Amino acid sequence: MTTAAVGREQPDLWRLRPAALPPELDRLRAQVRAFLAQEVSSGRITTRCDQWLGGWDEAFSRRLGEHGWLGMTFPAAYGGAAAGALARFVVTEELLAAGAPVAAHWIADRQSGPGLLRFGTEEQKQTYLPRIARGECFFAAGMSEPDTGSDLASVRTRGTRVEGGWRISGTKVWASGAHRAHAMIALVRTEARTADRHAGLTQVIVDLPDPDVHIRPILLLSGEHHFNEVVFDDVFVPDDRVLGAPGAGWQQVTSELAMERSGPERVLSTFPLLSALVDRLASAGSEASAARLGALVARLWTLRQMSLAVAGRLQAGAAPAVEAALVKDLGTRYEGVVIEAARELGGAVPDLGSADPVASLLAESILHSPGFTLRGGTNEILRGVVAKELGVR
């Protein structure tokens, strides 16, 4: 820690205290688990890895909405359950562990909806939140840009003031699901750049599709289309689609990142593979493989406690962006470690078409793995966030 940091208030990083799930949420977990078992046994869904990116199933999202498991942090006035961040944590943890197809509603439920709830106008809340809670309205996030990656302070997409609104020009990349979403919340620069790189940024809601928004696929190694490049070609955004105050976009997006980077999805993308590996080695593994699995599970438990602690702070109304950056950095690296363990211990050749669950889940995980540490901010960006908080940058 630098001399300048000595004597100042301790960073939030050190206040990431453990959170406990209330016992009453055990019943909710059992309900979700029973629902998912029925979904799998009926053939409506199949267990796969990384389905919060790749599993776009609008009918499944609507079924979750019918159970009240979307918009769980929204007030009842906007169609939500007002159940809080910890209840949502339980539901999302079960969905991810089951490898359920949750990509359609994921961004809307995780960050767009809470952002609208916190910063939106009454009209915006009434327009979007009830539909999100019903699983009928999906959002994309417009943050990263070409050549600047996830360094959001370097945003170059511009918003120019015109009568009745703004004209938006620029390009976003890695926009998950933008080709299917009903709207995108984009971070744009609406004031000239100054020494304060964080000033002059604004969030706008762009309803989709729009003839002046051009969406092009960025394919995964598997050939799947989830990511997109999104080009705003002089797109008109009316004043009533500005989210929050013009120029306050950095503060707003920082609070959004706390939700985006800390959830159990940063740890559990490869959980179905780990589960299949445990099943295999339980009957045919060696003492050495048991020790390796034990280390994986212990590490998973620690990361889960960290993610849960951030959920506890969100429930208390905080915006723990630095703690969330730490969870994502450690969690996404762990997901890669699970893949390596499965390669070395699983005794299977990666094959997407195989009937062997270890072989097919391993192949799927490998093909999706380049995105683990990229989406939501690269590890380099995340470590910079933590270093700045510690006063060493």
GROMACS .gro file of C-alpha atoms in nm:
model
  393
    1MET     CA    1   0.000   0.000   0.000
    2THR     CA    2   0.134   0.345  -0.087
    3THR     CA    3   0.209   0.620   0.162
    4ALA     CA    4  -0.083   0.816   0.020
    5ALA     CA    5  -0.318   0.535   0.116
    6VAL     CA    6  -0.197   0.521   0.475
    7GLY     CA    7  -0.436   0.682   0.719
    8ARG     CA    8  -0.734   0.697   0.488
    9GLU     CA    9  -1.050   0.497   0.538
   10GLN     CA   10  -1.001   0.127   0.481
   11PRO     CA   11  -1.109   0.013   0.135
   12ASP     CA   12  -1.446  -0.158   0.101
   13LEU     CA   13  -1.247  -0.460  -0.009
   14TRP     CA   14  -1.175  -0.542   0.354
   15ARG     CA   15  -1.539  -0.514   0.453
   16LEU     CA   16  -1.663  -0.804   0.244
   17ARG     CA   17  -1.823  -0.975   0.540
   18PRO     CA   18  -1.987  -1.317   0.508
   19ALA     CA   19  -2.360  -1.324   0.447
   20ALA     CA   20  -2.595  -1.602   0.547
   21LEU     CA   21  -2.904  -1.716   0.362
   22PRO     CA   22  -3.215  -1.700   0.583
   23PRO     CA   23  -3.356  -2.047   0.663
   24GLU     CA   24  -3.688  -1.958   0.498
   25LEU     CA   25  -3.510  -1.954   0.162
   26ASP     CA   26  -3.455  -2.330   0.192
   27ARG     CA   27  -3.818  -2.377   0.088
   28LEU     CA   28  -3.767  -2.153  -0.214
   29ARG     CA   29  -3.458  -2.351  -0.313
   30ALA     CA   30  -3.651  -2.677  -0.286
   31GLN     CA   31  -3.930  -2.536  -0.506
   32VAL     CA   32  -3.687  -2.423  -0.774
   33ARG     CA   33  -3.498  -2.752  -0.762
   34ALA     CA   34  -3.823  -2.952  -0.802
   35PHE     CA   35  -3.932  -2.732  -1.092
   36LEU     CA   36  -3.599  -2.781  -1.268
   37ALA     CA   37  -3.608  -3.157  -1.216
   38GLN     CA   38  -3.948  -3.163  -1.384
   39GLU     CA   39  -3.822  -2.945  -1.670
   40VAL     CA   40  -3.530  -3.184  -1.732
   41SER     CA   41  -3.729  -3.508  -1.695
   42SER     CA   42  -3.996  -3.379  -1.934
   43GLY     CA   43  -3.731  -3.294  -2.195
   44ARG     CA   44  -3.823  -2.925  -2.203
   45ILE     CA   45  -3.464  -2.831  -2.113
   46THR     CA   46  -3.130  -3.010  -2.113
   47THR     CA   47  -2.832  -2.956  -1.885
   48ARG     CA   48  -2.549  -2.768  -2.055
   49CYS     CA   49  -2.258  -2.542  -1.961
   50ASP     CA   50  -2.251  -2.163  -1.983
   51GLN     CA   51  -2.621  -2.132  -2.050
   52TRP     CA   52  -2.648  -1.783  -1.907
   53LEU     CA   53  -2.475  -1.681  -2.230
   54GLY     CA   54  -2.574  -1.956  -2.474
   55GLY     CA   55  -2.914  -2.083  -2.361
   56TRP     CA   56  -3.170  -1.849  -2.518
   57ASP     CA   57  -3.513  -2.000  -2.449
   58GLU     CA   58  -3.790  -1.741  -2.428
   59ALA     CA   59  -4.057  -1.997  -2.336
   60PHE     CA   60  -3.846  -2.110  -2.038
   61SER     CA   61  -3.802  -1.747  -1.930
   62ARG     CA   62  -4.180  -1.699  -1.940
   63ARG     CA   63  -4.229  -2.009  -1.726
   64LEU     CA   64  -3.989  -1.864  -1.469
   65GLY     CA   65  -4.186  -1.541  -1.481
   66GLU     CA   66  -4.508  -1.730  -1.412
   67HIS     CA   67  -4.349  -1.867  -1.094
   68GLY     CA   68  -4.240  -1.518  -0.983
   69TRP     CA   69  -3.871  -1.600  -1.027
   70LEU     CA   70  -3.787  -1.305  -1.249
   71GLY     CA   71  -3.775  -0.947  -1.123
   72MET     CA   72  -3.747  -1.083  -0.771
   73THR     CA   73  -3.588  -0.760  -0.650
   74PHE     CA   74  -3.859  -0.540  -0.806
   75PRO     CA   75  -4.145  -0.400  -0.595
   76ALA     CA   76  -4.488  -0.555  -0.648
   77ALA     CA   77  -4.603  -0.229  -0.810
   78TYR     CA   78  -4.376  -0.313  -1.103
   79GLY     CA   79  -4.463  -0.680  -1.125
   80GLY     CA   80  -4.186  -0.808  -0.898
   81ALA     CA   81  -4.182  -1.024  -0.589
   82ALA     CA   82  -3.994  -0.777  -0.365
   83ALA     CA   83  -3.805  -1.080  -0.235
   84GLY     CA   84  -3.457  -0.922  -0.230
   85ALA     CA   85  -3.110  -1.000  -0.360
   86LEU     CA   86  -3.056  -1.309  -0.142
   87ALA     CA   87  -3.373  -1.478  -0.267
   88ARG     CA   88  -3.264  -1.401  -0.622
   89PHE     CA   89  -2.923  -1.548  -0.539
   90VAL     CA   90  -3.088  -1.877  -0.441
   91VAL     CA   91  -3.291  -1.896  -0.761
   92THR     CA   92  -3.003  -1.807  -0.991
   93GLU     CA   93  -2.771  -2.050  -0.816
   94GLU     CA   94  -3.014  -2.336  -0.878
   95LEU     CA   95  -3.070  -2.235  -1.241
   96LEU     CA   96  -2.696  -2.222  -1.308
   97ALA     CA   97  -2.622  -2.548  -1.128
   98ALA     CA   98  -2.885  -2.719  -1.343
   99GLY     CA   99  -2.736  -2.571  -1.661
  100ALA     CA  100  -3.077  -2.421  -1.747
  101PRO     CA  101  -3.125  -2.193  -2.054
  102VAL     CA  102  -3.147  -1.849  -1.891
  103ALA     CA  103  -2.973  -1.623  -2.143
  104ALA     CA  104  -3.288  -1.455  -2.277
  105HIS     CA  105  -3.381  -1.279  -1.954
  106TRP     CA  106  -3.039  -1.275  -1.786
  107ILE     CA  107  -2.921  -0.918  -1.849
  108ALA     CA  108  -3.268  -0.767  -1.804
  109ASP     CA  109  -3.321  -0.946  -1.473
  110ARG     CA  110  -2.966  -0.903  -1.341
  111GLN     CA  111  -2.881  -0.543  -1.421
  112SER     CA  112  -3.108  -0.357  -1.665
  113GLY     CA  113  -3.419  -0.393  -1.449
  114PRO     CA  114  -3.245  -0.291  -1.123
  115GLY     CA  115  -3.087   0.002  -1.310
  116LEU     CA  116  -3.428   0.115  -1.436
  117LEU     CA  117  -3.568   0.075  -1.086
  118ARG     CA  118  -3.293   0.290  -0.935
  119PHE     CA  119  -3.249   0.560  -1.198
  120GLY     CA  120  -3.545   0.538  -1.436
  121THR     CA  121  -3.848   0.763  -1.467
  122GLU     CA  122  -4.189   0.637  -1.361
  123GLU     CA  123  -4.284   0.596  -1.726
  124GLN     CA  124  -3.971   0.389  -1.794
  125LYS     CA  125  -4.039   0.168  -1.493
  126GLN     CA  126  -4.400   0.108  -1.596
  127THR     CA  127  -4.298   0.039  -1.955
  128TYR     CA  128  -4.022  -0.215  -1.897
  129LEU     CA  129  -4.022  -0.366  -1.546
  130PRO     CA  130  -4.353  -0.563  -1.550
  131ARG     CA  131  -4.260  -0.712  -1.889
  132ILE     CA  132  -3.915  -0.811  -1.758
  133ALA     CA  133  -4.077  -0.980  -1.458
  134ARG     CA  134  -4.309  -1.176  -1.690
  135GLY     CA  135  -4.019  -1.289  -1.908
  136GLU     CA  136  -4.148  -1.092  -2.204
  137CYS     CA  137  -3.886  -0.816  -2.240
  138PHE     CA  138  -3.514  -0.880  -2.286
  139PHE     CA  139  -3.225  -0.634  -2.270
  140ALA     CA  140  -2.869  -0.612  -2.402
  141ALA     CA  141  -2.587  -0.409  -2.244
  142GLY     CA  142  -2.393  -0.158  -2.456
  143MET     CA  143  -2.066  -0.093  -2.276
  144SER     CA  144  -1.745  -0.228  -2.436
  145GLU     CA  145  -1.613  -0.072  -2.756
  146PRO     CA  146  -1.360  -0.165  -3.028
  147ASP     CA  147  -0.994  -0.095  -2.943
  148THR     CA  148  -1.080   0.009  -2.587
  149GLY     CA  149  -1.235  -0.319  -2.472
  150SER     CA  150  -1.388  -0.301  -2.126
  151ASP     CA  151  -1.215   0.023  -2.024
  152LEU     CA  152  -1.547   0.206  -1.996
  153ALA     CA  153  -1.386   0.543  -1.924
  154SER     CA  154  -1.258   0.534  -2.284
  155VAL     CA  155  -1.606   0.525  -2.436
  156ARG     CA  156  -1.609   0.698  -2.776
  157THR     CA  157  -1.969   0.645  -2.882
  158ARG     CA  158  -2.113   0.995  -2.888
  159GLY     CA  159  -2.449   1.143  -2.809
  160THR     CA  160  -2.514   1.481  -2.972
  161ARG     CA  161  -2.791   1.707  -2.844
  162VAL     CA  162  -3.072   1.773  -3.093
  163GLU     CA  163  -3.426   1.898  -3.055
  164GLY     CA  164  -3.624   1.653  -2.844
  165GLY     CA  165  -3.340   1.415  -2.774
  166TRP     CA  166  -2.998   1.289  -2.880
  167ARG     CA  167  -2.831   1.151  -3.192
  168ILE     CA  168  -2.613   0.850  -3.112
  169SER     CA  169  -2.317   0.742  -3.328
  170GLY     CA  170  -2.054   0.481  -3.250
  171THR     CA  171  -1.993   0.110  -3.206
  172LYS     CA  172  -2.034  -0.135  -2.918
  173VAL     CA  173  -1.891  -0.487  -2.911
  174TRP     CA  174  -1.951  -0.807  -2.714
  175ALA     CA  175  -2.319  -0.716  -2.679
  176SER     CA  176  -2.470  -1.049  -2.574
  177GLY     CA  177  -2.811  -1.122  -2.723
  178ALA     CA  178  -2.850  -0.780  -2.888
  179HIS     CA  179  -2.987  -0.944  -3.205
  180ARG     CA  180  -3.283  -1.078  -3.008
  181ALA     CA  181  -3.326  -0.816  -2.734
  182HIS     CA  182  -3.609  -0.565  -2.716
  183ALA     CA  183  -3.384  -0.285  -2.587
  184MET     CA  184  -3.026  -0.194  -2.503
  185ILE     CA  185  -2.894   0.037  -2.233
  186ALA     CA  186  -2.587   0.202  -2.387
  187LEU     CA  187  -2.319   0.415  -2.225
  188VAL     CA  188  -2.235   0.713  -2.448
  189ARG     CA  189  -2.027   1.029  -2.420
  190THR     CA  190  -2.249   1.337  -2.424
  191GLU     CA  191  -1.989   1.597  -2.321
  192ALA     CA  192  -1.639   1.673  -2.446
  193ARG     CA  193  -1.372   1.464  -2.279
  194THR     CA  194  -1.178   1.637  -2.001
  195ALA     CA  195  -0.906   1.540  -1.755
  196ASP     CA  196  -1.180   1.362  -1.562
  197ARG     CA  197  -1.230   1.059  -1.786
  198HIS     CA  198  -1.542   0.960  -1.597
  199ALA     CA  199  -1.730   1.286  -1.654
  200GLY     CA  200  -1.973   1.354  -1.936
  201LEU     CA  201  -2.105   1.000  -1.983
  202THR     CA  202  -2.475   0.920  -2.012
  203GLN     CA  203  -2.684   0.603  -2.025
  204VAL     CA  204  -2.956   0.586  -2.290
  205ILE     CA  205  -3.222   0.325  -2.364
  206VAL     CA  206  -3.231   0.223  -2.730
  207ASP     CA  207  -3.543   0.030  -2.825
  208LEU     CA  208  -3.476  -0.255  -3.069
  209PRO     CA  209  -3.499  -0.324  -3.351
  210ASP     CA  210  -3.422   0.017  -3.500
  211PRO     CA  211  -3.343   0.077  -3.869
  212ASP     CA  212  -3.040   0.287  -3.773
  213VAL     CA  213  -2.897   0.023  -3.538
  214HIS     CA  214  -2.692  -0.235  -3.729
  215ILE     CA  215  -2.624  -0.558  -3.539
  216ARG     CA  216  -2.359  -0.799  -3.667
  217PRO     CA  217  -2.265  -1.136  -3.514
  218ILE     CA  218  -1.936  -1.210  -3.339
  219LEU     CA  219  -1.932  -1.590  -3.350
  220LEU     CA  220  -1.791  -1.815  -3.081
  221LEU     CA  221  -1.536  -2.084  -3.169
  222SER     CA  222  -1.833  -2.323  -3.177
  223GLY     CA  223  -2.000  -2.112  -3.448
  224GLU     CA  224  -2.275  -2.006  -3.208
  225HIS     CA  225  -2.410  -1.653  -3.232
  226HIS     CA  226  -2.444  -1.486  -2.892
  227PHE     CA  227  -2.209  -1.185  -2.902
  228ASN     CA  228  -2.261  -0.892  -3.137
  229GLU     CA  229  -2.106  -0.580  -3.275
  230VAL     CA  230  -2.368  -0.303  -3.258
  231VAL     CA  231  -2.327   0.006  -3.477
  232PHE     CA  232  -2.530   0.318  -3.396
  233ASP     CA  233  -2.567   0.510  -3.723
  234ASP     CA  234  -2.699   0.851  -3.614
  235VAL     CA  235  -2.971   0.686  -3.405
  236PHE     CA  236  -3.231   0.920  -3.256
  237VAL     CA  237  -3.299   0.865  -2.885
  238PRO     CA  238  -3.576   1.084  -2.739
  239ASP     CA  239  -3.526   1.262  -2.408
  240ASP     CA  240  -3.763   1.023  -2.236
  241ARG     CA  241  -3.521   0.738  -2.311
  242VAL     CA  242  -3.229   0.890  -2.121
  243LEU     CA  243  -3.171   0.679  -1.811
  244GLY     CA  244  -3.095   0.894  -1.507
  245ALA     CA  245  -2.930   1.231  -1.535
  246PRO     CA  246  -2.727   1.328  -1.845
  247GLY     CA  247  -2.358   1.321  -1.749
  248ALA     CA  248  -2.411   1.083  -1.454
  249GLY     CA  249  -2.355   0.768  -1.656
  250TRP     CA  250  -2.029   0.667  -1.489
  251GLN     CA  251  -2.179   0.657  -1.139
  252GLN     CA  252  -2.480   0.466  -1.270
  253VAL     CA  253  -2.283   0.210  -1.468
  254THR     CA  254  -2.049   0.151  -1.174
  255SER     CA  255  -2.342   0.043  -0.960
  256GLU     CA  256  -2.459  -0.178  -1.248
  257LEU     CA  257  -2.119  -0.349  -1.265
  258ALA     CA  258  -2.154  -0.458  -0.902
  259MET     CA  259  -2.448  -0.672  -1.015
  260GLU     CA  260  -2.288  -0.784  -1.340
  261ARG     CA  261  -1.958  -0.904  -1.199
  262SER     CA  262  -2.040  -1.062  -0.866
  263GLY     CA  263  -2.315  -1.317  -0.926
  264PRO     CA  264  -2.285  -1.695  -0.908
  265GLU     CA  265  -2.264  -1.707  -1.288
  266ARG     CA  266  -1.901  -1.597  -1.251
  267VAL     CA  267  -1.830  -1.925  -1.073
  268LEU     CA  268  -2.086  -2.176  -1.202
  269SER     CA  269  -2.063  -2.161  -1.584
  270THR     CA  270  -1.881  -2.495  -1.577
  271PHE     CA  271  -2.063  -2.647  -1.278
  272PRO     CA  272  -2.251  -2.906  -1.492
  273LEU     CA  273  -1.911  -3.031  -1.611
  274LEU     CA  274  -1.780  -3.047  -1.255
  275SER     CA  275  -2.091  -3.235  -1.148
  276ALA     CA  276  -2.054  -3.490  -1.430
  277LEU     CA  277  -1.687  -3.532  -1.344
  278VAL     CA  278  -1.768  -3.599  -0.978
  279ASP     CA  279  -2.026  -3.861  -1.082
  280ARG     CA  280  -1.767  -4.037  -1.295
  281LEU     CA  281  -1.482  -4.031  -1.046
  282ALA     CA  282  -1.703  -4.128  -0.753
  283SER     CA  283  -1.727  -4.476  -0.899
  284ALA     CA  284  -1.393  -4.509  -1.077
  285GLY     CA  285  -1.159  -4.247  -0.942
  286SER     CA  286  -0.828  -4.282  -0.762
  287GLU     CA  287  -0.710  -4.133  -0.435
  288ALA     CA  288  -0.520  -3.870  -0.629
  289SER     CA  289  -0.828  -3.770  -0.831
  290ALA     CA  290  -1.034  -3.754  -0.512
  291ALA     CA  291  -0.781  -3.511  -0.364
  292ARG     CA  292  -0.792  -3.299  -0.680
  293LEU     CA  293  -1.172  -3.289  -0.672
  294GLY     CA  294  -1.166  -3.200  -0.305
  295ALA     CA  295  -0.947  -2.901  -0.379
  296LEU     CA  296  -1.184  -2.790  -0.656
  297VAL     CA  297  -1.489  -2.814  -0.433
  298ALA     CA  298  -1.314  -2.629  -0.148
  299ARG     CA  299  -1.222  -2.348  -0.384
  300LEU     CA  300  -1.577  -2.341  -0.519
  301TRP     CA  301  -1.713  -2.309  -0.167
  302THR     CA  302  -1.487  -2.012  -0.094
  303LEU     CA  303  -1.585  -1.836  -0.415
  304ARG     CA  304  -1.951  -1.899  -0.345
  305GLN     CA  305  -1.915  -1.735  -0.003
  306MET     CA  306  -1.757  -1.431  -0.168
  307SER     CA  307  -2.037  -1.405  -0.423
  308LEU     CA  308  -2.295  -1.446  -0.147
  309ALA     CA  309  -2.126  -1.174   0.058
  310VAL     CA  310  -2.162  -0.931  -0.234
  311ALA     CA  311  -2.529  -1.031  -0.266
  312GLY     CA  312  -2.565  -0.947   0.102
  313ARG     CA  313  -2.423  -0.601   0.042
  314LEU     CA  314  -2.654  -0.550  -0.257
  315GLN     CA  315  -2.946  -0.652  -0.036
  316ALA     CA  316  -2.835  -0.381   0.210
  317GLY     CA  317  -2.846  -0.121  -0.068
  318ALA     CA  318  -2.471  -0.089  -0.130
  319ALA     CA  319  -2.296  -0.089  -0.469
  320PRO     CA  320  -1.986  -0.305  -0.403
  321ALA     CA  321  -1.817  -0.266  -0.742
  322VAL     CA  322  -1.463  -0.336  -0.617
  323GLU     CA  323  -1.563  -0.651  -0.433
  324ALA     CA  324  -1.753  -0.763  -0.743
  325ALA     CA  325  -1.440  -0.715  -0.954
  326LEU     CA  326  -1.250  -0.944  -0.717
  327VAL     CA  327  -1.520  -1.212  -0.737
  328LYS     CA  328  -1.519  -1.207  -1.115
  329ASP     CA  329  -1.142  -1.222  -1.148
  330LEU     CA  330  -1.109  -1.519  -0.914
  331GLY     CA  331  -1.430  -1.690  -1.024
  332THR     CA  332  -1.368  -1.690  -1.397
  333ARG     CA  333  -1.014  -1.818  -1.350
  334TYR     CA  334  -1.158  -2.101  -1.139
  335GLU     CA  335  -1.391  -2.199  -1.424
  336GLY     CA  336  -1.084  -2.255  -1.639
  337VAL     CA  337  -0.931  -2.473  -1.368
  338VAL     CA  338  -1.241  -2.695  -1.373
  339ILE     CA  339  -1.193  -2.750  -1.746
  340GLU     CA  340  -0.828  -2.847  -1.699
  341ALA     CA  341  -0.920  -3.094  -1.424
  342ALA     CA  342  -1.186  -3.252  -1.646
  343ARG     CA  343  -0.937  -3.286  -1.931
  344GLU     CA  344  -0.683  -3.457  -1.711
  345LEU     CA  345  -0.912  -3.671  -1.494
  346GLY     CA  346  -1.226  -3.731  -1.699
  347GLY     CA  347  -1.087  -3.986  -1.941
  348ALA     CA  348  -1.295  -3.842  -2.226
  349VAL     CA  349  -1.216  -3.682  -2.561
  350PRO     CA  350  -1.401  -3.350  -2.596
  351ASP     CA  351  -1.692  -3.408  -2.835
  352LEU     CA  352  -2.003  -3.190  -2.862
  353GLY     CA  353  -2.204  -3.473  -3.017
  354SER     CA  354  -2.105  -3.741  -2.768
  355ALA     CA  355  -2.360  -3.919  -2.550
  356ASP     CA  356  -2.097  -3.916  -2.274
  357PRO     CA  357  -2.185  -3.611  -2.060
  358VAL     CA  358  -1.822  -3.549  -1.959
  359ALA     CA  359  -1.711  -3.548  -2.324
  360SER     CA  360  -1.992  -3.318  -2.447
  361LEU     CA  361  -1.984  -3.078  -2.152
  362LEU     CA  362  -1.605  -3.061  -2.170
  363ALA     CA  363  -1.620  -2.972  -2.540
  364GLU     CA  364  -1.883  -2.706  -2.476
  365SER     CA  365  -1.681  -2.557  -2.190
  366ILE     CA  366  -1.361  -2.544  -2.394
  367LEU     CA  367  -1.531  -2.367  -2.684
  368HIS     CA  368  -1.694  -2.111  -2.454
  369SER     CA  369  -1.393  -2.062  -2.225
  370PRO     CA  370  -1.222  -1.773  -2.413
  371GLY     CA  371  -1.516  -1.556  -2.311
  372PHE     CA  372  -1.506  -1.638  -1.940
  373THR     CA  373  -1.243  -1.380  -1.849
  374LEU     CA  374  -1.344  -1.138  -2.126
  375ARG     CA  375  -1.714  -1.066  -2.075
  376GLY     CA  376  -1.798  -0.819  -1.801
  377GLY     CA  377  -1.445  -0.679  -1.797
  378THR     CA  378  -1.110  -0.842  -1.862
  379ASN     CA  379  -0.895  -0.961  -1.573
  380GLU     CA  380  -0.653  -0.675  -1.640
  381ILE     CA  381  -0.930  -0.419  -1.600
  382LEU     CA  382  -1.061  -0.590  -1.287
  383ARG     CA  383  -0.718  -0.599  -1.124
  384GLY     CA  384  -0.676  -0.232  -1.205
  385VAL     CA  385  -1.003  -0.160  -1.022
  386VAL     CA  386  -0.881  -0.351  -0.716
  387ALA     CA  387  -0.533  -0.197  -0.727
  388LYS     CA  388  -0.678   0.154  -0.741
  389GLU     CA  389  -0.894   0.080  -0.438
  390LEU     CA  390  -0.587  -0.043  -0.251
  391GLY     CA  391  -0.398   0.275  -0.338
  392VAL     CA  392  -0.126   0.100  -0.537
  393ARG     CA  393  -0.222   0.249  -0.873
   0.00000   0.00000   0.00000
